[in-house]
mmCIF file of C-alpha atoms in Angstrom:
data_model
loop_
_atom_site.group_PDB
_atom_site.id
_atom_site.type_symbol
_atom_site.label_atom_id
_atom_site.label_comp_id
_atom_site.label_asym_id
_atom_site.label_seq_id
_atom_site.Cartn_x
_atom_site.Cartn_y
_atom_site.Cartn_z
ATOM 1 C CA MET A 20 39.967 34.492 10.831
ATOM 2 C CA ARG A 21 36.733 32.590 10.437
ATOM 3 C CA TRP A 22 37.213 30.308 13.456
ATOM 4 C CA GLY A 23 39.235 32.570 15.735
ATOM 5 C CA PRO A 24 42.786 32.898 17.060
ATOM 6 C CA GLY A 25 42.796 29.376 18.537
ATOM 7 C CA ALA A 26 42.267 27.836 15.110
ATOM 8 C CA GLY A 27 44.960 30.091 13.656
ATOM 9 C CA ARG A 28 47.426 29.008 16.318
ATOM 10 C CA LYS A 29 46.633 25.326 15.695
ATOM 11 C CA THR A 30 47.044 25.811 11.944
ATOM 12 C CA MET A 31 50.406 27.512 12.431
ATOM 13 C CA VAL A 32 51.648 24.728 14.701
ATOM 14 C CA ALA A 33 50.321 22.008 12.370
ATOM 15 C CA THR A 34 52.012 23.630 9.376
ATOM 16 C CA ALA A 35 55.288 23.964 11.277
ATOM 17 C CA MET A 36 55.119 20.313 12.365
ATOM 18 C CA LEU A 37 54.389 19.206 8.804
ATOM 19 C CA LEU A 38 57.342 21.232 7.531
ATOM 20 C CA LEU A 39 59.506 19.849 10.332
ATOM 21 C CA THR A 40 58.604 16.307 9.318
ATOM 22 C CA LEU A 41 58.904 16.779 5.566
ATOM 23 C CA SER A 42 61.642 19.384 5.178
ATOM 24 C CA GLY A 43 63.487 19.580 8.477
ATOM 25 C CA PRO A 44 63.955 22.054 11.298
ATOM 26 C CA ILE A 45 65.412 24.857 9.177
ATOM 27 C CA LYS A 46 62.384 25.093 6.899
ATOM 28 C CA ALA A 47 59.992 24.853 9.862
ATOM 29 C CA SER A 48 61.750 27.586 11.825
ATOM 30 C CA THR A 49 61.959 29.781 8.709
ATOM 31 C CA TYR A 50 58.203 29.407 8.223
ATOM 32 C CA LEU A 51 57.499 30.238 11.860
ATOM 33 C CA LEU A 52 59.745 33.292 11.940
ATOM 34 C CA MET A 53 58.886 34.807 8.562
ATOM 35 C CA HIS A 54 55.270 33.803 7.928
ATOM 36 C CA GLY A 55 53.585 31.870 10.734
ATOM 37 C CA LEU A 56 53.787 34.487 13.470
ATOM 38 C CA VAL A 57 52.780 37.278 11.079
ATOM 39 C CA GLY A 58 49.791 35.268 9.865
ATOM 40 C CA LEU A 59 48.716 34.507 13.415
ATOM 41 C CA ALA A 60 49.037 38.156 14.449
ATOM 42 C CA LEU A 61 47.217 39.337 11.332
ATOM 43 C CA GLY A 62 44.337 36.899 11.745
ATOM 44 C CA THR A 63 43.995 37.615 15.452
ATOM 45 C CA LEU A 64 43.990 41.375 15.006
ATOM 46 C CA TRP A 65 41.485 41.181 12.157
ATOM 47 C CA ARG A 66 39.239 38.870 14.162
ATOM 48 C CA LEU A 67 39.292 41.395 17.018
ATOM 49 C CA GLN A 68 38.480 44.125 14.425
ATOM 50 C CA ILE A 69 41.453 46.245 15.422
ATOM 51 C CA ASN A 70 42.099 49.491 13.530
ATOM 52 C CA TRP A 71 44.247 49.022 10.421
ATOM 53 C CA VAL A 72 46.942 51.458 11.572
ATOM 54 C CA LEU A 73 47.467 49.553 14.816
ATOM 55 C CA SER A 74 47.230 46.203 13.027
ATOM 56 C CA ILE A 75 49.822 47.175 10.412
ATOM 57 C CA THR A 76 52.126 48.577 13.091
ATOM 58 C CA LEU A 77 51.957 45.487 15.312
ATOM 59 C CA CYS A 78 52.257 43.054 12.410
ATOM 60 C CA SER A 79 55.249 45.017 11.084
ATOM 61 C CA LEU A 80 56.965 44.696 14.451
ATOM 62 C CA VAL A 81 56.227 40.950 14.488
ATOM 63 C CA ARG A 82 57.602 40.599 10.953
ATOM 64 C CA ALA A 83 60.731 42.647 11.781
ATOM 65 C CA THR A 84 61.362 40.552 14.892
ATOM 66 C CA GLY A 85 60.943 37.392 12.830
ATOM 67 C CA ALA A 86 63.319 38.714 10.172
ATOM 68 C CA ILE A 87 65.985 39.476 12.772
ATOM 69 C CA GLY A 88 65.452 36.006 14.247
ATOM 70 C CA TYR A 89 65.801 34.492 10.793
ATOM 71 C CA VAL A 90 69.058 36.372 10.187
ATOM 72 C CA LEU A 91 70.415 35.287 13.580
ATOM 73 C CA LEU A 92 69.429 31.657 12.907
ATOM 74 C CA SER A 93 71.031 31.787 9.469
ATOM 75 C CA SER A 94 74.143 33.371 10.959
ATOM 76 C CA PHE A 95 74.397 30.547 13.468
ATOM 77 C CA LEU A 96 73.904 27.864 10.832
ATOM 78 C CA ILE A 97 76.475 29.175 8.358
ATOM 79 C CA GLN A 98 78.841 30.321 11.121
ATOM 80 C CA GLU A 99 79.015 33.871 9.758
ATOM 81 C CA ASN A 100 77.811 37.088 11.393
ATOM 82 C CA ILE A 101 75.307 38.329 8.805
ATOM 83 C CA LEU A 102 74.240 41.315 10.916
ATOM 84 C CA SER A 103 77.853 42.452 10.974
ATOM 85 C CA LEU A 104 78.046 42.134 7.185
ATOM 86 C CA ILE A 105 74.830 44.156 6.818
ATOM 87 C CA THR A 106 76.103 46.952 9.051
ATOM 88 C CA VAL A 107 79.493 47.035 7.318
ATOM 89 C CA ASN A 108 77.781 47.294 3.914
ATOM 90 C CA ILE A 109 75.430 50.046 5.115
ATOM 91 C CA HIS A 110 78.441 51.903 6.574
ATOM 92 C CA ALA A 111 80.400 51.597 3.330
ATOM 93 C CA SER A 112 77.418 52.654 1.187
ATOM 94 C CA LEU A 113 76.597 55.631 3.399
ATOM 95 C CA THR A 114 80.235 56.737 3.474
ATOM 96 C CA TYR A 115 80.385 56.487 -0.323
ATOM 97 C CA ILE A 116 77.158 58.517 -0.714
ATOM 98 C CA LEU A 117 78.344 61.187 1.725
ATOM 99 C CA THR A 118 81.696 61.424 -0.047
ATOM 100 C CA ALA A 119 79.987 61.680 -3.436
ATOM 101 C CA ILE A 120 77.898 64.661 -2.312
ATOM 102 C CA GLY A 121 80.923 66.351 -0.779
ATOM 103 C CA VAL A 122 80.401 65.676 2.929
ATOM 104 C CA ASN A 123 83.676 64.548 4.459
ATOM 105 C CA THR A 124 82.542 62.679 7.580
ATOM 106 C CA ILE A 125 82.245 59.135 8.802
ATOM 107 C CA PRO A 126 78.794 58.043 10.007
ATOM 108 C CA SER A 127 78.586 56.720 13.560
ATOM 109 C CA MET A 128 77.480 53.194 14.315
ATOM 110 C CA ASP A 129 74.368 54.567 16.041
ATOM 111 C CA ALA A 130 73.380 56.199 12.750
ATOM 112 C CA ILE A 131 74.011 52.909 10.944
ATOM 113 C CA TYR A 132 71.795 50.994 13.387
ATOM 114 C CA ILE A 133 69.046 53.621 13.085
ATOM 115 C CA ILE A 134 69.173 53.421 9.291
ATOM 116 C CA PHE A 135 69.128 49.615 9.363
ATOM 117 C CA GLY A 136 66.194 49.511 11.788
ATOM 118 C CA SER A 137 64.277 52.143 9.835
ATOM 119 C CA LEU A 138 64.750 50.346 6.537
ATOM 120 C CA LEU A 139 63.752 47.027 8.096
ATOM 121 C CA LEU A 140 60.583 48.499 9.612
ATOM 122 C CA LEU A 141 59.764 50.291 6.358
ATOM 123 C CA ASN A 142 60.172 47.064 4.387
ATOM 124 C CA CYS A 143 58.035 45.116 6.850
ATOM 125 C CA GLY A 144 55.438 47.902 6.950
ATOM 126 C CA PHE A 145 54.987 47.899 3.169
ATOM 127 C CA PHE A 146 54.816 44.104 3.104
ATOM 128 C CA VAL A 147 52.161 43.980 5.827
ATOM 129 C CA PHE A 148 50.206 46.842 4.230
ATOM 130 C CA LEU A 149 50.085 44.937 0.937
ATOM 131 C CA LEU A 150 48.993 41.808 2.818
ATOM 132 C CA HIS A 151 46.162 43.783 4.420
ATOM 133 C CA ILE A 152 44.919 44.997 1.042
ATOM 134 C CA LEU A 153 45.273 41.569 -0.582
ATOM 135 C CA TYR A 154 43.445 39.754 2.208
ATOM 136 C CA ALA A 155 40.734 42.427 2.338
ATOM 137 C CA VAL A 156 40.017 41.870 -1.356
ATOM 138 C CA ILE A 157 40.128 38.070 -1.068
ATOM 139 C CA LEU A 158 37.971 37.876 2.063
ATOM 140 C CA THR A 159 35.459 40.314 0.585
ATOM 141 C CA LYS A 160 35.167 38.148 -2.527
ATOM 142 C CA LEU A 161 34.645 35.113 -0.274
ATOM 143 C CA GLY A 162 31.623 36.831 1.270
ATOM 144 C CA MET A 163 33.130 37.770 4.643
ATOM 145 C CA ARG A 164 32.577 41.508 4.198
ATOM 146 C CA ASP A 165 30.416 41.796 7.332
ATOM 147 C CA SER A 166 33.159 40.516 9.620
ATOM 148 C CA LEU A 167 35.787 42.905 8.188
ATOM 149 C CA LYS A 168 36.488 46.412 9.423
ATOM 150 C CA LEU A 169 37.958 48.134 6.374
ATOM 151 C CA PRO A 170 39.153 51.740 6.061
ATOM 152 C CA ARG A 171 36.793 54.137 4.253
ATOM 153 C CA TRP A 172 39.112 54.615 1.282
ATOM 154 C CA LEU A 173 39.193 50.865 0.683
ATOM 155 C CA GLU A 174 35.412 50.573 1.131
ATOM 156 C CA LYS A 175 34.965 53.198 -1.593
ATOM 157 C CA ALA A 176 37.416 51.453 -3.908
ATOM 158 C CA MET A 177 35.691 48.106 -3.561
#
């Protein structure tokens, strides 16, 4: 954030190359998909002083896309369709819950995909929201309060 999006991009690439050299392509691609792209998006949006709601929304979408990419990469590497296993488990759990409350119906696959996508976005949204709060506290303690655009409720709390 201090030196701009270009420095963030170079740091992400350097970290991925270091992981590629030391730990191999799986660890490097996992870092890029789950953490590197989110960190780059977060730093860029904060540097541009984008509103927190928009920043959290965009970073959540980046994180969700990275998570799906990670699952697809893992599925390819272990030669098992993990997305299929997730949807089958959601279907079985939802059918069990509906049966337990007395509703005798089978959920459609569209409903399963909507539930899966909603839960994924909710998970990523909470994660990114917590990252925003954590980095706001850390960067404020480092003396970068002037370059941060914090919400009023967080300004009052700090």
